[in-house]
Every structure is written in structure tokens, then in C-alpha cells.
Amino acid sequence: MYLLLAFLSLIPRAPCLGELKAFVVAHSHMDVGWVYTVQESMHAYAANVYTSVVEELMKGKQRKFIAVEQEFFRLWWDTVATDIHKQQVHQLLQEGRLEFIIGGQVMHDEAVTHINDQILQLTEGHGFLYETFGMRPRFSWHVDPFGASATTPTLFALAGFNAHLISRIDYDLKDDMQKTKKLQFVWRGSPSLSENHEIFTHVMDQYSYCTPSQIPFSNRSGFYWNGIAVFPDPPKDGVYPNMSSMVANIKKRAAWFRTDDVLWPWGCDKQFFNASVQYSNMDPLLDYINKHADQFGVTVQYSTVSDYFQALYNRNLTWDIQNFQDFLPYSTEPFQAWSGFYTSRSVLKGIARRASSLLCAGESFFTQYVQKYPAGSVCKFWALQQLRSLRWAVSEVQHHDGITGTESPKVKDMYMNHLMDGIVNVKKLMASIILDTDNAKKNGKLYSYVYNKDTGKRGNVLNSFCCIFTFYSAVSVYDELGHPVPAQIQGSAESPFTYDLYILVTLSGLSYQRYSVKLSADNESAFIARSVKYGRKVIKHADRQSRRLIPVLNDCYTVMLDQNTNLMHSITDRKTNQTVEVTQEFLEYHVNGDVRKGPISDNYLFTPNGSAVEESKAVGLEVVSGNLVREIRQYFYRNTTAQDYMYVAYSRIYSVPGGYDDKLLCHRIEQEYRVGPLELNREAIFRTSTNLNTKQTLHTDNNGYQMQKRPYKVFVNNSVARNYYPMVQTAYIEDDRMRLILLAERSHGVSSQGNGQVEVMLHRRLWNNLEWDLNYNLTLNDTSVVRPMFWLILGTKSAADVLYQSSALALEHRPVVMYGELTERLPPPLLRDPVTLPANLHLQTLSIPGWTYSSNHTEQLQNIYKGIRKQEDADFRRVLLRIRHMYEVGEDPVLSQPATVNLKSLLKGLGTVELVEERSLTGTWDINTLERWKWKSAQHISKGGWETRFCFLFSSPKLLIGRCWYFCWMLQLKKQSH
């Protein structure tokens, strides 16, 4: 039984000088996934959290609560909440007793998510909150992501936040920060934005976000008067534990911070599903402490996060500065390095990124269709539903137990199903738009489109190779004017019955092209490549003295293969004639699965038994040569007699005919691997070893946004795992001469375990007998086959700086290929005025969000107060536009400079722009009314940054955009006549 006490009116008195003041923040950490699916969690506890919390907050004016992730709240609001609940939520928000923190769809992971997707999920949540309540979150609560990225403080600053809160950083670093009272600081996450978008940051102490388990009357790790959530059904009333004092814990925590204000989280995972029991027991406890404040030296009060930060801000202290560095990787003990999840569930990571890229294409495609073809037959509301399904799925999987691969198998299946459903919906939308515009062309209903026949002069043209499978060896490819298109066909590496057809496609900014593939046997047929196979070679016994080298080359690189080993030997940059010795091979880390024998690896942790082991002893080689593509196929076998290979590496270099821009295509070696299924308790890596004198220093990206320098660190224990870092998009090694870059289309763990080396973890298959992992099915027995792709770029530092950003974008946003039966020749897609930007800018977002809220804040609040909501009237003339500068300050003498954009010229293809509003990153703030707290910090001269970040010339809307700066606009386009 639990002890139910009548609640009292708790009015905390003003603390005396030197008296501690504890801010008790009630919260429930509700993972969107992890062990249980969203549907299971809604049934077992999540719906009850919001129902019971709202009802209990109404019973006591002193009570408060914070809500964090929006997915569960939105589901509750749409499917569970009554009209009375909704009225109460509005009232509680106005009274400041219910507070939305972060406000994103989920609490996103910080290590393996791309910044595009972080912005998306934050925008999804913020749009709902502003549309429904007219409120905009101002504080973060990033308490559970496994390590902290330097991108996040910049992201939240751009979204309008006043302060940032994190928890999981390396255990020994946190211990040092506690001892020196350095857990609070001003974080300047971006070296380019510097103090312009710094943010005050609070690191939670060693107790983190759960009520301390050391206190006797907490249940496991919190004041859980309502007990523990039980699946599949909610439990009955909880059990009231023995009461003890929380005062000692408050005083202990206070000793680690500079002020007498103590943040005291009350709650943990899946808590407050019976808020009545929670508050009824906490009320008298707080009242008791306050009545004896003179004795205890402590006062306590229910609080929100804003209450705590406001008190801290009012003290007007001067804070230390944290410059640009992140808090990755994260370890909780010497043998618990949380660097395994950088690679866990690689298939999910790959699908999530492809879904994000498709969403970007679908958003811009639909936006152009709506503006350019107002009489189109595709229902715009249906179209918006298709896009929203993928927005939801991509946002959902960014959760810190989602794309991380740290969820149970059934939750992984949930994420995959939601992503695949969204992918199908958006492809269905894009196909519908193509069919509709095709019909319009047939009927002569195209409106003032202009077709530029000179494809070589269209600006921002992307030349790329698309590979499709065919059953025919003699085919021809034509563009929409009937002109032959360069193509190459070759036998497929995957099947003896199919062929790979490579087509050189040309795309202007935000456009699409149609190509026809026909059976053919004339001189316009695709070039037929030839193949040469080399015998299987044993790696260890190769004669290193008498090397026989095989050259494979294009205009930019010469790749030398060692015929004695069938491995790569070197790469020469033909422009500078600089040669770098390069050897690549697959290896495996062996890990322990028996907790009785030592530390283990699991979904989260990477704990190798020792150095990586070379499991494949022999390599087979095939070289396919054509006029467009040269492909190196390497098959890795356990021994010379093994029937089946363990791994495959396909390396391709491209040659581009005259008249085409070959800058990006020529300067990359495309590498695709096939890995798996692995043996149990193996972690597969691909190691690139060079003769570059890198001093064992690696550079990796934070979330595809900015780079971090990673010098190798020696630890007493577990140095291998603690020197693994997340690679979301880019990693490179370099010396004084050359830089070798790897670009990825999904996240991986990456490390430099030796001078001149870079290794990427590709796949993991694990099982262990840790009871906790077994109970929650978190052992990662992943039997899948993974096929990750990388682009390798080699060049001087100056050349590499120019190439890697645009190449990373090209890899992230590869052309979307759609197929249809060829019935008759159609006119070309007459796209007017392709979008053209300076080379250092990226148009990140061009979409119709479908928001119904007024962009005038006063009007929006009045509409909500009056109950005016136009859910059915999405404004299809309102367009969200984001542009990002891609280069850091000082990264390139030309590309790092600010760039000017003329919005009128940029968007003339979409119609007349009636109104331009500069907005915050998630679109909910008019930038002219957004004021963030300026925290006092130790003054020093910044190394970079722009004094004037932008200008807005109203006679001609031009913008000056500095590095890493995101500009976000809402555009009102003039309605097109039908």
C-alpha cells in the first residue's frame, strides 16, 4: 500500500543568505522507442502520464511539470485528450506550471545524426507547439544522448534557446568538473559563429536526470511512489517506500556548483503514469523541509527548467568559455566506452539517411509543382499527407535510442516500417506529379516554361552516374530530345544473369530529367566494358621485393594494385604528381560475450579483446575497364580454398567525356563494401593504411556540420575503444603534403589506431549474457548484410578543401531514380530558371510546411485565445527556405568568404515573391523580435567570426551569408492564375 497524504499549499519562503534553494523539476523521461514500440508505450504508460499529470497539476497551484519530447504528447493530444484536458493544458501553459522543454519531436541523438535531420525533427515539434499553443521553447533538456556534440549548442542557439542542459559526458571529465565547479559554462560551439551564437550550458552532476538511487526512499533510481511501469498493461497503485531526507543530497550537489541554486530532477524513465500518487507524497515532503528550513539550511520548491535558469541568470555571474570542442566519445567506466553505437544497426542508419535525402527531394519537387502548376490534378492536401508521413518517420528515428541502433529488434522493425511507409508515400507523390505534368504537356497546358537546350550552361549543373540493372547486354540511352547519352554496360558483380548499366546524367538545380533505355545493337549502344580476372593471392606470403603493379586510372588519379597481394598499393594525384602509398584491408575485432570473463560489447559499448585481427587470408581480384567507369572488384576469402568470400570491396573511378564538368566525378574513388553476416561477437572494420605522417591525428565531423580534430589519446585501459569517434559524413587524415578524405552516406565509428591510418567500423554482431541486456533484448545479434558506400578523395589541402563539402553534398543527395514504362516520346521537363547559388552555399530546405499559424505573434496568440484554428486550410503559398554557408572561417581563402544572394533572382522560377520574413531556424520566431539572454563570460578575442553577419537590402532582397550561418525565411508567393 501507499501512504496517501492530503496535499498542502506550499508557498516557499524567501531563502536566507547562504541558504540553499532547490528547484525540484518534475519530469518523465519517455523514450520514443528503445525497448518498447511507440504503440506499446502509449498503452502501458505514456498516455497515462499526460492525463494524470494534467489532472493533478490542476489540483495544486504549487505543482509544476516539464514535457520534453513531442511525439507522445502529440499522440495523446490527438487521440486521448478530452476537450477538458486540452483546456487545462492551455491554462497550465499560461500559468507557467506546465512547460515544454526542447520541443522537438524527439530528444535526438547527438553523435550519429545529421544536422539536416536534427533541424527537421526540431522544426516538426516547434511547428506543432506554436500552431497549437503559440509557445516557443527557450531551454533544452538533452539529458540522455550518449555524449554531447558541439553542433547542438549552435543548433539550439539558432532556434532561440536561452540555455542548454546536458548530462552524459565522460565520467572522469565530469568528476574533474565537479571538483572544480566547472559544470556550467558558456559554450561557443562553432568557431565561425563564435560569440554570436554561444549558449549557456549546464552539465548535470553525477546523479544525472534520475532522482538519486542512494536515497533510501527512492525505488531503484527515483522517488517512484507510483512504482515501475509494467508492460503490456499499466500497474495498479504503486508502493510508498520508507521516507528519508533529501536534504543531504541537495547539499552534496550544491558543493559542485558555484551558486546556492540547486537543480534537483524528480523523475526518471517512464515515470508519472500515476501522478496522483507522486504529487500527493511529494507535497508534504517539500512542505516539511520548508517548515524546517532554518534547521536544514535548505528551501525547496516545484519548478520548471526556466525557473532554475532564470534564477541563475539573475545572479549576473561571469562564466568560463568552452570553445568549439565536443564531449565525444562518452565513457561511464574505464571499460565502458559508448563508441559501439556509432555503427550498431548499420542498415537502419543507411535507410534513415536515404529517407532524409528523398524527403528533401520530395519537398522541393512538390513546392515547385504547387507554384508552377497551380491547376495540377494532384490533390495538394493528399500530397502534404504523404510528405508529413516521411517527416514524422525521419524525425522519429533521430531519437537517441533510434538511429543509434541501441533499440530492441521489434523497435528497430517499427522504425524501419515507418521509414519504408514514408518512402513509398513520397515516391508515390513524386510519380503522381510526373504523370500529371506529362499529361499537361500532352494537352498543351504548360505555363510559360522555358527550356534551355544548352545543358552545359545552366549553372549549378550536377553530372553524376546512375547505375541500373538490366537483363540485356546491348542497350542505348537517350535524353528527352532523342540525343544519345554516354553510358556503359558491364556484367554485374552480384549476379551472372544481369548487367550493370551506368548512365551519365546531367541535372540542374532542383530539376529532373527523363532518360530512355532501349534495346539496341547499333553504334549508339552503351559501351561494353571488358573484364580481367586475376588469381586468388595469399596476403601474408606475398613477395614484397618483386612487386607487379596494375594501373587503373582516369584523368585525376592513378590507382596501383599489387598483383602479388591483389590489394591496393598506391594512389597518385595526377594533377600534382604526388603519390601516397595506400593499402586497404578488412579486419575484425574479437569481443567477449561472457560477463564472468570480463567486459563486454553490446549495442552501446565497444570493448575489444585486443587489436584487430586479419580474418581473410586470400584476395581475389577482377578489374573491369570501360570508357566511363573502371571498377576494381576485390573478394576477400578466409583462405585460398574457401568457396565463399567473407567481404567484397568495389572501387570505381569515373571518366567524363568532353563537354561535361568532371570536377566532382573525376576527383573521387567510389568504394562500396559488402559485409556480413558476421560470426558472433565480431566487429568488422575496413582499415586504410598510408605513408602519410599524420602523427596519429584524425579529423571527423560533428553531424555533417563542422570538423573536430582528434589527436590519439593514451589511456590506462581501453584505449582502442576510447579513441573511436562518430563519423556522420566526413573523416580525414593529413600531413604537410596531402590529405586523404573519406565521405560516408551513413554514420560509422572511425579511428586512427596508427600513424597514417584510418579505420572505419562497418558492422557489428554481438551477444552477451548480461542480465540487463537479455531482459531487454539488447544484445545486437544482427545477422544482416550491409553495403555501405564511401567516396575517397586524395589531394593537397587546398584542393581537398574545395572538393570535400560539395562532394559530401553530392553523396548525401544522390539523384532519385524512378522507373516507368516507355510508351511514347514526351517533351522534356520544361523547368524554368533552375535554382543557382554561389559555390559555397547550399539550399538546404525548400518546402511547404503546411503550417496554419499566423507569422505575426500577437495575431497568433489572439487566434488561439479565440479558438481560431484553420487546420483544414494549409497555406500552400507559404514556403520555408533555408540556406547554409558550407565553409568554416579560414578554411578556404575564397570559399570561406561571405556570399551574397539575391532572393528575387534566386526564386524567380517559383513566381513572384510577395513577402519575405526572416525567421529563426525552426521558423517560429520573427528574427527581428527574437532576443536571447546574453550571459556574461570571460572576455577574450575571438579567432574568427563575422562582425556583420547579414544585411537585408529591401530595394533588392540580398543577403550576406557568413560561414555556418543558417538563414531561414518564410516566403509568401503570389497566387498564380489558372
Short mmCIF file of C-alpha atoms in Angstrom, two decimals, residues 46 100 160 178 184 205 371 513 637 692 708 725 755 810-811 823 912:
data_model
loop_
_atom_site.label_atom_id
_atom_site.label_comp_id
_atom_site.label_asym_id
_atom_site.label_seq_id
_atom_site.Cartn_x
_atom_site.Cartn_y
_atom_site.Cartn_z
CA ALA A 46 2.78 7.34 -21.86
CA PHE A 100 7.60 22.38 -22.91
CA GLY A 160 16.20 30.84 -29.98
CA GLN A 178 32.54 18.63 -10.29
CA GLN A 184 28.46 25.39 -16.01
CA ASP A 205 26.18 16.19 -11.95
CA GLN A 371 3.86 27.14 -57.59
CA GLN A 513 15.39 14.71 -66.34
CA TYR A 637 38.41 -15.16 -48.54
CA LEU A 692 51.25 9.98 -44.59
CA GLN A 708 36.78 18.25 -34.93
CA TYR A 725 34.68 8.77 -32.81
CA ASN A 755 50.34 6.74 -37.80
CA ALA A 810 26.59 15.14 -53.87
CA LEU A 811 26.90 11.88 -51.92
CA THR A 823 5.18 4.42 -74.20
CA THR A 912 6.56 36.45 -57.65
#
